[in-house]
Tab-separated table of C-alpha atoms and ligand atoms in Angstrom:
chain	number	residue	atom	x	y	z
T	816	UNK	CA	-37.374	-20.149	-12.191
T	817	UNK	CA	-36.562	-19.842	-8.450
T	818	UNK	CA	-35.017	-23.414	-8.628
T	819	UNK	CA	-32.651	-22.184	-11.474
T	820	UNK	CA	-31.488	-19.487	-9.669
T	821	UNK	CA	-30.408	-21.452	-6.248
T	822	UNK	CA	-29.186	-23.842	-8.837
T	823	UNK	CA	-26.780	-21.464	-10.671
T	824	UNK	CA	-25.891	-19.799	-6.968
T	825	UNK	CA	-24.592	-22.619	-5.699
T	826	UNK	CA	-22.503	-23.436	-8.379
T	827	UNK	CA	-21.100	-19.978	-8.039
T	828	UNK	CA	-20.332	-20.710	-3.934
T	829	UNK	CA	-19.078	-24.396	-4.869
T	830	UNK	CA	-16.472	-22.662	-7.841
T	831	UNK	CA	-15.406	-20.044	-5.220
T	832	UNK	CA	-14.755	-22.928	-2.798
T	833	UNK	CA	-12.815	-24.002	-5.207
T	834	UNK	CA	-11.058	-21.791	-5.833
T	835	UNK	CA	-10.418	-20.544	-2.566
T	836	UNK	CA	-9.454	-24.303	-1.715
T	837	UNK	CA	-6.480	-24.527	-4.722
T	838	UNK	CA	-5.386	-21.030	-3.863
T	839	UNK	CA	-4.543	-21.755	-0.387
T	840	UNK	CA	-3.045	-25.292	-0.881
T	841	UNK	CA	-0.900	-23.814	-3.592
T	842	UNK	CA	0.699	-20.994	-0.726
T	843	UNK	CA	0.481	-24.006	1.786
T	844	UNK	CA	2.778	-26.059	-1.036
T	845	UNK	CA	5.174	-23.266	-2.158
T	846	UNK	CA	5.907	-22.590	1.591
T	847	UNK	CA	6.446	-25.591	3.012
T	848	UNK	CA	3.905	-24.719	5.388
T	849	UNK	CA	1.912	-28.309	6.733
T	850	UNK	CA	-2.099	-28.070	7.424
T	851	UNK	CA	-1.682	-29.492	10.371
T	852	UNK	CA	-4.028	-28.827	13.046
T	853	UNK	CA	-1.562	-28.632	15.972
T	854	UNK	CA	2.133	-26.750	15.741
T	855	UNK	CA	4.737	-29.701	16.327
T	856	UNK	CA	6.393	-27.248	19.592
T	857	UNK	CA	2.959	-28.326	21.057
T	858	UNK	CA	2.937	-31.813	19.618
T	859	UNK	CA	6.687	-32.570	21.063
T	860	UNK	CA	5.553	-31.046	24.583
T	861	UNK	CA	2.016	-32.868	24.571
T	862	UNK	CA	3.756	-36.201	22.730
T	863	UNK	CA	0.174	-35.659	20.964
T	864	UNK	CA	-0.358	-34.504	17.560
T	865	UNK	CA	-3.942	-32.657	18.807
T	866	UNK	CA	-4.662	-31.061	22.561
T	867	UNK	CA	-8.093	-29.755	23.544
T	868	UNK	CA	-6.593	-27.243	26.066
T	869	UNK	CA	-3.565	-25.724	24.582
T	870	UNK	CA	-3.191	-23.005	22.253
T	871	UNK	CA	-1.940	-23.286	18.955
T	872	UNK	CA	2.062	-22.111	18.351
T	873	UNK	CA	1.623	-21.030	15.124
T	874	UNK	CA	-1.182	-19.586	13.462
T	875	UNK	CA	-0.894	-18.572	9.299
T	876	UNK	CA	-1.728	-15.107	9.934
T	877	UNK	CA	0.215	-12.535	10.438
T	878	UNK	CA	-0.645	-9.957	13.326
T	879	UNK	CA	1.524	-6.365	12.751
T	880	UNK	CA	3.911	-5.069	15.111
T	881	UNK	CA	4.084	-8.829	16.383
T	882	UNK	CA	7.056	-10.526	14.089
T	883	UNK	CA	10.849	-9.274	13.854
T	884	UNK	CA	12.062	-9.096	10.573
T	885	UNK	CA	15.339	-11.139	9.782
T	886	UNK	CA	18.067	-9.468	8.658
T	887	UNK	CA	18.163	-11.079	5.435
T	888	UNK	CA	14.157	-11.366	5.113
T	889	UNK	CA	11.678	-9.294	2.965
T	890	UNK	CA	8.533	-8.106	3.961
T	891	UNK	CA	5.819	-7.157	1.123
T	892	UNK	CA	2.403	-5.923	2.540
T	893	UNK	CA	-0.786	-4.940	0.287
T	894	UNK	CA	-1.934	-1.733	1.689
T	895	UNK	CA	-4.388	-1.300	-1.573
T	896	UNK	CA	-5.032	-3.865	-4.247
T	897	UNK	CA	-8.252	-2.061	-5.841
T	898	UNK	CA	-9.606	0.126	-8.522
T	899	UNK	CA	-10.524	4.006	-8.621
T	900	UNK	CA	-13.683	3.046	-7.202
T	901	UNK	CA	-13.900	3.420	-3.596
T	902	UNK	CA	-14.572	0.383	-1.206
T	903	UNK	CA	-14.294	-0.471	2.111
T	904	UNK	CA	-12.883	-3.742	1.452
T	905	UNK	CA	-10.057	-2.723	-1.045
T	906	UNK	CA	-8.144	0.409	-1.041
T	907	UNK	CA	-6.874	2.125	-4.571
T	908	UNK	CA	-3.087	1.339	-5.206
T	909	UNK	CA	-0.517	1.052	-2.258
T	910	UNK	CA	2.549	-1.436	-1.493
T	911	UNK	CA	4.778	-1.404	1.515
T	912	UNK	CA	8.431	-3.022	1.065
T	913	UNK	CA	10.177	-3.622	4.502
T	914	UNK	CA	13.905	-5.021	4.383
T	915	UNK	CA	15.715	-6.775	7.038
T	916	UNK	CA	18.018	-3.831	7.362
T	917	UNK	CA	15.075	-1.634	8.857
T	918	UNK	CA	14.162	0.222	5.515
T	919	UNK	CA	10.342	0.551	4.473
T	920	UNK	CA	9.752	1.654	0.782
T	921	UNK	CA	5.932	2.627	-0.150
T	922	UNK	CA	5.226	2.434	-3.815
T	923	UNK	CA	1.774	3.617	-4.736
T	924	UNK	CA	-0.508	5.510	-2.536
T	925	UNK	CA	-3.663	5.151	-4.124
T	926	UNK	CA	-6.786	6.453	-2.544
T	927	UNK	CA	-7.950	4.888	1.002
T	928	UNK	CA	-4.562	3.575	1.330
T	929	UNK	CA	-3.102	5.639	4.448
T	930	UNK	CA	-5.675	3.405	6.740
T	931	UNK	CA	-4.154	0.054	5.871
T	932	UNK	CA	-0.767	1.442	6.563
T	933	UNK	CA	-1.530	3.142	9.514
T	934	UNK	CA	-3.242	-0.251	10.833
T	935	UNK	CA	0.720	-1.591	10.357
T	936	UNK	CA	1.480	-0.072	13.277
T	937	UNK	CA	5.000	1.289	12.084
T	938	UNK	CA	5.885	4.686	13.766
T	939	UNK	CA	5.592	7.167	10.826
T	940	UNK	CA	9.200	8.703	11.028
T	941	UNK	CA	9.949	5.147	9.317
T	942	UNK	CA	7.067	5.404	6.552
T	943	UNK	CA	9.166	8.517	5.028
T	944	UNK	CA	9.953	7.134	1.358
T	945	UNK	CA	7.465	6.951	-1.391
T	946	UNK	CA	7.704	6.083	-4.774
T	947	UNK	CA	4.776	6.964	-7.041
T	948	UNK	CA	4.122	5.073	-10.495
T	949	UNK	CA	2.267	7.749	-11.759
T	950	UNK	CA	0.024	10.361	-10.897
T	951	UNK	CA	-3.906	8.714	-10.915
T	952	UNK	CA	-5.580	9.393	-7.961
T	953	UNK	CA	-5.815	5.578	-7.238
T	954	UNK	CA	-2.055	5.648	-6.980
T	955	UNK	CA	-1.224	8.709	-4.936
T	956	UNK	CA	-4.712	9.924	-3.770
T	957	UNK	CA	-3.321	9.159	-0.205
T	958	UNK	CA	-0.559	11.396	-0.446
T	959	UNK	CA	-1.918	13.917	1.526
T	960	UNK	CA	-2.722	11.882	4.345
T	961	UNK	CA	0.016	10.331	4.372
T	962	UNK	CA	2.267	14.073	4.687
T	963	UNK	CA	-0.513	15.650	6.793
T	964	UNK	CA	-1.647	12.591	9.007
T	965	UNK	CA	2.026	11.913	9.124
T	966	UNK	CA	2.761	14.763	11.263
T	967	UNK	CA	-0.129	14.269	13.819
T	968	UNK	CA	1.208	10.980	14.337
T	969	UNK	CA	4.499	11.848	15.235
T	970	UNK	CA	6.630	11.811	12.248
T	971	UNK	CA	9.268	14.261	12.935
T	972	UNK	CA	11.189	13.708	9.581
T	973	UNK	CA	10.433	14.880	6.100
T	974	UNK	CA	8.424	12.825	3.615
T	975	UNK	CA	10.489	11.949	0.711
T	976	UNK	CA	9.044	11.326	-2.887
T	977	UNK	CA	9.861	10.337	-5.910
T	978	UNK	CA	8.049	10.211	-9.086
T	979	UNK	CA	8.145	10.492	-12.669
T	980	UNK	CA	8.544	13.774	-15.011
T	981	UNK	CA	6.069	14.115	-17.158
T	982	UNK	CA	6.016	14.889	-21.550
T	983	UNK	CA	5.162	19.042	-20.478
T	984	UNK	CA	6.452	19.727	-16.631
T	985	UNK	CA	2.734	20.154	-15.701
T	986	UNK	CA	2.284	16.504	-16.078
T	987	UNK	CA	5.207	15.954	-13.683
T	988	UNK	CA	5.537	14.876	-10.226
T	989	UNK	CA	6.777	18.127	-8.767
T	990	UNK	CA	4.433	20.055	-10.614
T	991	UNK	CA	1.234	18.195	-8.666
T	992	UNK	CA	3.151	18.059	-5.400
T	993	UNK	CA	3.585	21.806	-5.535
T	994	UNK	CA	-0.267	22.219	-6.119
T	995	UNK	CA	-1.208	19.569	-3.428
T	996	UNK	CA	1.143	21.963	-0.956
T	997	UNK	CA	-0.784	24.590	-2.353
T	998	UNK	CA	-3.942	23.064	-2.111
T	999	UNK	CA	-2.958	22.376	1.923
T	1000	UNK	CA	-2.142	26.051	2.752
T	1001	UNK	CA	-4.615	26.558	5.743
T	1002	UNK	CA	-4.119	23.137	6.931
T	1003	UNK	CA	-0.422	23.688	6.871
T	1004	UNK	CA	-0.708	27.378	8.322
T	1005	UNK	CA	-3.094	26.196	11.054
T	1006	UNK	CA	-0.970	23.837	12.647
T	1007	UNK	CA	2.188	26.427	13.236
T	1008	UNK	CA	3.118	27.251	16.713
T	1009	UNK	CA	0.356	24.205	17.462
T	1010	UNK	CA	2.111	21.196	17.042
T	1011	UNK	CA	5.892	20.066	16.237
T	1012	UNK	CA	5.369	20.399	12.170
T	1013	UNK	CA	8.985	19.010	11.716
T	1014	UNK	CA	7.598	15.999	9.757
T	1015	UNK	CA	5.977	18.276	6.931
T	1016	UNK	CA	8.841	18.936	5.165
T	1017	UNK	CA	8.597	17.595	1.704
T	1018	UNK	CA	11.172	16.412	-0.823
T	1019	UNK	CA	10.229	15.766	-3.954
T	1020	UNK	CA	12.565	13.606	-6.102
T	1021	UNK	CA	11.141	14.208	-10.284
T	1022	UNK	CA	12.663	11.663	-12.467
T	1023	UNK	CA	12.695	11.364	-16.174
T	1024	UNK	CA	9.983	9.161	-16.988
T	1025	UNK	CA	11.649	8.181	-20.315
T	1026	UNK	CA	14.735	6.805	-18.246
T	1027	UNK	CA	15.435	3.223	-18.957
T	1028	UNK	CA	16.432	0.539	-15.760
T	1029	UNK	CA	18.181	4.082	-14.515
T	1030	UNK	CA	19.227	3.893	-10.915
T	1031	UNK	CA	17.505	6.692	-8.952
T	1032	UNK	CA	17.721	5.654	-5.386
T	1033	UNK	CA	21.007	4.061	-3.274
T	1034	UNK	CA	21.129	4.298	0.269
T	1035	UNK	CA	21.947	1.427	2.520
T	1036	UNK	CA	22.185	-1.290	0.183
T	1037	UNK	CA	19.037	-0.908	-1.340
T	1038	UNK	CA	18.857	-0.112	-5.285
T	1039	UNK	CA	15.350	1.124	-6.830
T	1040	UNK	CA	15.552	1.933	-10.518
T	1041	UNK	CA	12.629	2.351	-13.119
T	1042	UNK	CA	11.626	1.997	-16.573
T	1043	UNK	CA	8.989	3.519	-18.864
T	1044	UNK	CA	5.550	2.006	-18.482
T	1045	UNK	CA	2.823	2.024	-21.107
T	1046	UNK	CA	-0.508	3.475	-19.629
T	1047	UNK	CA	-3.507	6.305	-20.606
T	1048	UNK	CA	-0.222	9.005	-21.052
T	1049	UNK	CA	3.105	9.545	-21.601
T	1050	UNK	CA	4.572	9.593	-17.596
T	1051	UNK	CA	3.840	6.322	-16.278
T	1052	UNK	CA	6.742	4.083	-14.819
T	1053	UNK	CA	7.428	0.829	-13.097
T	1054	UNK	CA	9.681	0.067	-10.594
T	1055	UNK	CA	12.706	-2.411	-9.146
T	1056	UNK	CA	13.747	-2.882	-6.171
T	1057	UNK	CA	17.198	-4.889	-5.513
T	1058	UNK	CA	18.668	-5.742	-2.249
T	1059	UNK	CA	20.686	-8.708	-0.291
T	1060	UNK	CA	20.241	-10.640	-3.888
T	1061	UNK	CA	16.656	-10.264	-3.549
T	1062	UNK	CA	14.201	-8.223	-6.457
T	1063	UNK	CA	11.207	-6.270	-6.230
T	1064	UNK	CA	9.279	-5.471	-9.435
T	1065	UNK	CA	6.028	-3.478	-8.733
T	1066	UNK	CA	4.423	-2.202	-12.608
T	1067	UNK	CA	1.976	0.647	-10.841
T	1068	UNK	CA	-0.098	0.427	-13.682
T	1069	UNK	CA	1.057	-0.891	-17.340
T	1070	UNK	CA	0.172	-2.034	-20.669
T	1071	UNK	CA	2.746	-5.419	-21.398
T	1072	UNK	CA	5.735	-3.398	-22.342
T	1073	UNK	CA	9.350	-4.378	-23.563
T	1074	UNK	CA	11.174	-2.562	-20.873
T	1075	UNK	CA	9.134	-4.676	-18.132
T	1076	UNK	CA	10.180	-7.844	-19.878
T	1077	UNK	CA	13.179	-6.722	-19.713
T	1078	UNK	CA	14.646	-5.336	-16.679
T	1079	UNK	CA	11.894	-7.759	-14.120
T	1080	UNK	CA	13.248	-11.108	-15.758
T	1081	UNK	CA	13.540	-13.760	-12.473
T	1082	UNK	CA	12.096	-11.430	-9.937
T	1083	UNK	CA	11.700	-12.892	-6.667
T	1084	UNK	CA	8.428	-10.939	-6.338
T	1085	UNK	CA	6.972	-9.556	-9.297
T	1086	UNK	CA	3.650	-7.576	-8.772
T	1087	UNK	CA	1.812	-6.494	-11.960
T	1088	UNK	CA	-1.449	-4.938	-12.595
T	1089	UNK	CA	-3.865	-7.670	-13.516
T	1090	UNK	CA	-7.421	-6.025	-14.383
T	1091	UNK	CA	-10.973	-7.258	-14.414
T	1092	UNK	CA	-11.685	-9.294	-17.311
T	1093	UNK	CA	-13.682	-7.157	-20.279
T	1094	UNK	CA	-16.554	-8.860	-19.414
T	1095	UNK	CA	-16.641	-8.050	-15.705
T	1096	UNK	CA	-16.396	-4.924	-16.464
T	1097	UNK	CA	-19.626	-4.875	-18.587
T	1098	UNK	CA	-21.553	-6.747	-16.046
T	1099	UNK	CA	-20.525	-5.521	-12.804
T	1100	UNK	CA	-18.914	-2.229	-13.796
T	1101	UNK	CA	-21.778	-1.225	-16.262
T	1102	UNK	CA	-19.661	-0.305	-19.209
T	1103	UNK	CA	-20.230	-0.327	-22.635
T	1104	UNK	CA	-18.563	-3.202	-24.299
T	1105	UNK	CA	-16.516	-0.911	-26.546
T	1106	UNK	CA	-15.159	0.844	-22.941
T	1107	UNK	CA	-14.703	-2.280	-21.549
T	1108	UNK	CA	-12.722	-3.798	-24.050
T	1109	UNK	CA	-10.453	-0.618	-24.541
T	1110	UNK	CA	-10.292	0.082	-21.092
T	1111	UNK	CA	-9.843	-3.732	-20.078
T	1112	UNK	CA	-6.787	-4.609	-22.486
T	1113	UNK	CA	-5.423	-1.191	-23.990
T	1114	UNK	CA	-5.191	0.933	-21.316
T	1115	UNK	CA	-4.517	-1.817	-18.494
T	1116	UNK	CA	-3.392	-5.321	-18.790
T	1117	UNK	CA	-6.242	-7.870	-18.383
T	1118	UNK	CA	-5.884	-11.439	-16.931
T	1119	UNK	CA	-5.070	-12.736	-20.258
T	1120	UNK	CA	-1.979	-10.636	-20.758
T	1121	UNK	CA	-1.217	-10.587	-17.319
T	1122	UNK	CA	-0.816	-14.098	-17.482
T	1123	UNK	CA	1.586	-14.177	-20.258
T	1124	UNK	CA	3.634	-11.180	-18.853
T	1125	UNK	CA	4.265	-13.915	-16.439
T	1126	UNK	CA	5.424	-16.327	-18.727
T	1127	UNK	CA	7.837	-14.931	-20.054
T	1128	UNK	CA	9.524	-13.155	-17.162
T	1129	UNK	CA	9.199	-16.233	-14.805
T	1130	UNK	CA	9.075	-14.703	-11.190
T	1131	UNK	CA	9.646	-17.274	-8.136
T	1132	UNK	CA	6.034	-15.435	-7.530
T	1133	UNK	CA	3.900	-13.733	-9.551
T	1134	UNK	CA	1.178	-11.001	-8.044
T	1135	UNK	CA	-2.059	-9.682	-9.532
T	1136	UNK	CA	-3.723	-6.326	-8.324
T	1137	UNK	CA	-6.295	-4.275	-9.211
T	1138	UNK	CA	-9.068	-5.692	-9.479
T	1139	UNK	CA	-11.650	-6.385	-7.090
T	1140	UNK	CA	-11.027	-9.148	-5.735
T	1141	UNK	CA	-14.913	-10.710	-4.790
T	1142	UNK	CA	-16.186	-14.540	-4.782
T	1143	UNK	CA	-17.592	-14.320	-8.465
T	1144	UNK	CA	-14.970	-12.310	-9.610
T	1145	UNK	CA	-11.798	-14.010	-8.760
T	1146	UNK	CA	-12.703	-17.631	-10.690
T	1147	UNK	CA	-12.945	-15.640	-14.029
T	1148	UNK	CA	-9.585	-13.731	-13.414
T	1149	UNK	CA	-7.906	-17.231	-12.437
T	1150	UNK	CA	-9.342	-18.938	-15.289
T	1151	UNK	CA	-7.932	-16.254	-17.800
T	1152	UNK	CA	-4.656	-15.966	-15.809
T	1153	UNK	CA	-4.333	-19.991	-15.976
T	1154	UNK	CA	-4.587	-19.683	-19.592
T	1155	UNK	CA	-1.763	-18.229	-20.359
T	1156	UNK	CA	0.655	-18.670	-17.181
T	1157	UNK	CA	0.782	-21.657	-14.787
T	1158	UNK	CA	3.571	-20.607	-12.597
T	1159	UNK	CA	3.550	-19.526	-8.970
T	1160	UNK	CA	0.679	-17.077	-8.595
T	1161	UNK	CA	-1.178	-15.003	-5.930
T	1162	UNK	CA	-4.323	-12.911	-6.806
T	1163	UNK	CA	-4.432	-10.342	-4.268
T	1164	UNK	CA	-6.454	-8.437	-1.640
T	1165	UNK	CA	-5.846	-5.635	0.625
T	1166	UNK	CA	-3.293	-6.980	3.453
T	1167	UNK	CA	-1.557	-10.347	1.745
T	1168	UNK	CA	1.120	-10.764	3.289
T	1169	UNK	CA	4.272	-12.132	1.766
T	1170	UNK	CA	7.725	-13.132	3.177
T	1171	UNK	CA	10.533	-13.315	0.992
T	1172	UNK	CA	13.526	-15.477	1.522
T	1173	UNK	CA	15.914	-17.064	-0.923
T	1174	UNK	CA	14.811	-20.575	0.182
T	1175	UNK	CA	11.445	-19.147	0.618
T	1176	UNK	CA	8.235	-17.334	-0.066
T	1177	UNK	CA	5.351	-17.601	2.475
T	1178	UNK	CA	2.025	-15.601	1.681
T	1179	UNK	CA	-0.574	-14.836	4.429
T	1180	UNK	CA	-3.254	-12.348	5.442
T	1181	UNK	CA	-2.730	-9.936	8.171
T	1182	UNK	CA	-4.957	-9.947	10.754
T	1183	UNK	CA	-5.475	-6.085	11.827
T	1184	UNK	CA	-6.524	-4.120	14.721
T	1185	UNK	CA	-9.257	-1.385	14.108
T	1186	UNK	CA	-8.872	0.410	17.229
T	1187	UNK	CA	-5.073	2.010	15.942
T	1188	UNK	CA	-3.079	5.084	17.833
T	1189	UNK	CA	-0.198	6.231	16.354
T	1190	UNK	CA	3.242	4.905	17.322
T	1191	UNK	CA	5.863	7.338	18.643
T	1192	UNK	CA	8.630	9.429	17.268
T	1193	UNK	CA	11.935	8.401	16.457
T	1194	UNK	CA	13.603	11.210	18.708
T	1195	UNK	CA	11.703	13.611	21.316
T	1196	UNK	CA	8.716	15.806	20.167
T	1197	UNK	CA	9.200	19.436	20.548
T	1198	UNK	CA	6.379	21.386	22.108
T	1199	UNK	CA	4.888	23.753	20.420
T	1200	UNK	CA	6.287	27.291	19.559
T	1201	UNK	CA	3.462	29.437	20.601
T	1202	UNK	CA	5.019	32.518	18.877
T	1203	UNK	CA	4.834	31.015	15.455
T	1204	UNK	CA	1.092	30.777	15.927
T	1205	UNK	CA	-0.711	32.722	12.810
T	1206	UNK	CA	-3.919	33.874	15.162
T	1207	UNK	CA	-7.418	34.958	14.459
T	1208	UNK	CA	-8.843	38.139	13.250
T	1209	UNK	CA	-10.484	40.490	15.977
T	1210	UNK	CA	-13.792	39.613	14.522
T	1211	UNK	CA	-13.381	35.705	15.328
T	1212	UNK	CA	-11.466	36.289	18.811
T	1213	UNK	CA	-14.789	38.529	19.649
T	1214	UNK	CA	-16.618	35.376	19.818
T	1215	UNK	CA	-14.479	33.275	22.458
T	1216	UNK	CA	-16.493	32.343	24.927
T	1217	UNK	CA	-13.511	31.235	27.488
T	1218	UNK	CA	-14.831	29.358	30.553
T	1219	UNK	CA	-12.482	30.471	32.729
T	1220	UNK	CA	-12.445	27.904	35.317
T	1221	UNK	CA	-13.372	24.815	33.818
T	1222	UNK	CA	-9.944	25.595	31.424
T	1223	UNK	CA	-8.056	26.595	34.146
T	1224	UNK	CA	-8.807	23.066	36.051
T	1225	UNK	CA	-7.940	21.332	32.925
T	1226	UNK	CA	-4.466	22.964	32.761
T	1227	UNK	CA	-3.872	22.262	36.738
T	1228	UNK	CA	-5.028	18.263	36.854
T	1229	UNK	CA	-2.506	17.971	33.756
T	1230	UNK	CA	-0.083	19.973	34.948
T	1231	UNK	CA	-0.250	18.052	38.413
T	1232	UNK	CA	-0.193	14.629	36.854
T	1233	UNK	CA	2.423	15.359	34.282
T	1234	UNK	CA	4.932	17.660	36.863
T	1235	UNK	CA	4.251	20.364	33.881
T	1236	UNK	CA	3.591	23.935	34.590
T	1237	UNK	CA	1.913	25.131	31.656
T	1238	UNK	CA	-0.093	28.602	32.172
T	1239	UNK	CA	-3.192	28.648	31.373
T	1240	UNK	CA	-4.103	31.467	28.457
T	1241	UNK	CA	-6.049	34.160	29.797
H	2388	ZN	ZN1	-3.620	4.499	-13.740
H	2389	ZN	ZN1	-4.632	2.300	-11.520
């Protein structure tokens, strides 16, 4: 018995070496990229092709905040790749778009989200347009940090968002943005007169959800237009993104639909919800087979389907999300993707990378840094207008207990090092 059981583990490690082994020679093919163990800048200056002193040149990760952006290059990040379910290692929903001419688009904020795009380290004034697929909390639970964290980290300019209408207006966008302001009222009143609240301005852009390949963004060269996706109600839609000759197709979430097949025909980069197969989600999920097969190919688009979606549109790559994306999990989504679709392909997990030229598309992992502070504001931050301040009832400001000196100290060494002169309250 125990022999069986290391038996059929290590088949499971040797498969997911496998795997993991034809994955990454199929990014190191379709980009050109060499596994050589030594950059050739460090080869030419050593006349060596390996050194056991010097650093490598190039390394196939990508670090944030380390890489310009060509002008005519395209920058796709995962921020959230996952499922409802919370997990530290995948976040719900969330992709970041950056263009070479210094636009960011966000479609998708799906719960746990904000930390991946906060570990970017992009200054938040330029993380100000979102486009929402539809309104599950795995695709816009984030939302509110995004607005409210936003604003503590410096973003001085309104959030913009779009989103779909929905069949009765309170199954629209603007109708669950309203109620999230709503739901926000004491954190919004408690920051007046406290800090520079510029950034929480909201705009809120409600689209009809029934429009087809309709334009509803076109600023700077950049087009975004949607179509009607098929998914749990009426509302859903995808997305497309054109610019500099290059396309975008994101699905948020979809049942294979005609307007996707469409409108997302050649994409450069096509990303499409690819969902654990029915019989992961019996086994790992704990659903009833019934559930698992509705849930699994009705409401979302399993590997299967996924793979012919593919087929048929032909994208120079194809992405799958939403699933997690775990050593004994990934082999049966490749194996069901590979039997309908054996085109370019990346399965992905929070923070893939991919760079997206004409001549080229290069797919990496970032690395990230944990210890993140926000990045500055575009322009100067105004201090804070104490007269807008909303205050405390008598009853609360009878409890203060002000230590008198130890504040007034704090307010002197700042104002000192700073060349402030800030009173102190008394
Ligand atoms: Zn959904
Ligand atoms: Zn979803």
């Amino acid at each position: 018995m125990k022999r069986k059981k290391l038996t059929s583990l290590s088949i499971s490690f040797l498969i997911a070496i496998v795997v993991a082994s034809y994955i990454y020679g199929n990014y190191q093919g379709r980009s050109g990229e060499g596994l050589s163990v030594i950059s050739s800048a460090v080869a030419a200056e050593t006349g060596s092709s390996a050194s056991p002193v010097r650093a490598l040149a190039e390394r196939d990760v990508y670090y944030p905040g380390t890489e310009d952006l060509a002008p005519d290059e395209m920058r796709v990040i995962a921020c959230g790749t996952g499922m409802p379910n919370a997990r530290p290692k995948q976040a719900a929903a969330c992709w970041l778009v950056e263009l070479g001419n210094g636009d960011k688009f966000i479609f998708d904020i799906g719960s746990g989200s904000s930390e991946r795009l906060s570990a970017l380290k992009i200054p938040y004034d330029f993380l100000d347009k979102v486009f929402i697929g539809h309104l599950h909390s795995d695709h816009f639970g984030d939302l509110g940090d995004l607005w409210i964290g936003g604003v503590i980290g410096n973003r001085i300019k309104p959030l913009r968002v779009w989103g779909p209408s929905g069949r009765t207006p309170e199954y629209g966008t603007k109708y669950a943005l309203d109620h999230m302001e709503k739901m926000f009222t004491w954190d919004s009143g408690s920051r007046l007169g406290n800090v520079d609240i510029r950034g929480q301005v909201l705009e809120v852009h409600e689209f009809d959800y029934r429009a087809v390949n309709q334009e509803i963004f076109n600023e700077n060269g950049v087009s975004i237009r949607t179509i009607p996706a098929i998914h749990a109600l009426d509302g859903p839609v995808s997305f497309i993104l054109e610019w500099n000759g290059l396309k975008f197709a994101f699905s948020s979430d979809t049942f294979p639909n005609k307007w996707w097949m469409e409108h997302t025909k050649g994409a450069d980069i096509a990303i499409h919800e690819c969902f654990i197969t029915p019989d992961d989600l019996v086994k790992k999920q704990k659903w009833t087979p019934g559930a698992a097969l509705n849930v699994g190919t009705q409401v979302h688009t399993s590997p299967a389907q996924f793979g012919k979606v593919m087929s048929l549109i032909k994208p120079r790559m194809a992405v799958g999300y939403h699933f997690f994306n775990d050593f004994d999990t990934l082999p049966n989504v490749l194996e069901a993707v590979r039997s309908t679709y054996d085109g370019p392909l990346a399965l992905s997990t929070d923070l893939m990378v991919f760079n997206v030229t004409k001549d080229d598309i290069r797919v990496r992992m970032a690395v990230i840094d944990e210890d993140i502070w926000p990045q500055p504001a575009v322009g100067e931050k105004l201090p804070p207008d104490a007269s807008k301040r909303i205050g405390f009832s008598d009853f609360i400001t009878s409890g203060r207990v002000n230590f008198k000196k130890v504040v007034d100290g704090i307010y002197s060494d700042i104002n000192e090092k700073y060349g402030t002169d800030i009173p102190a309250p008394q």
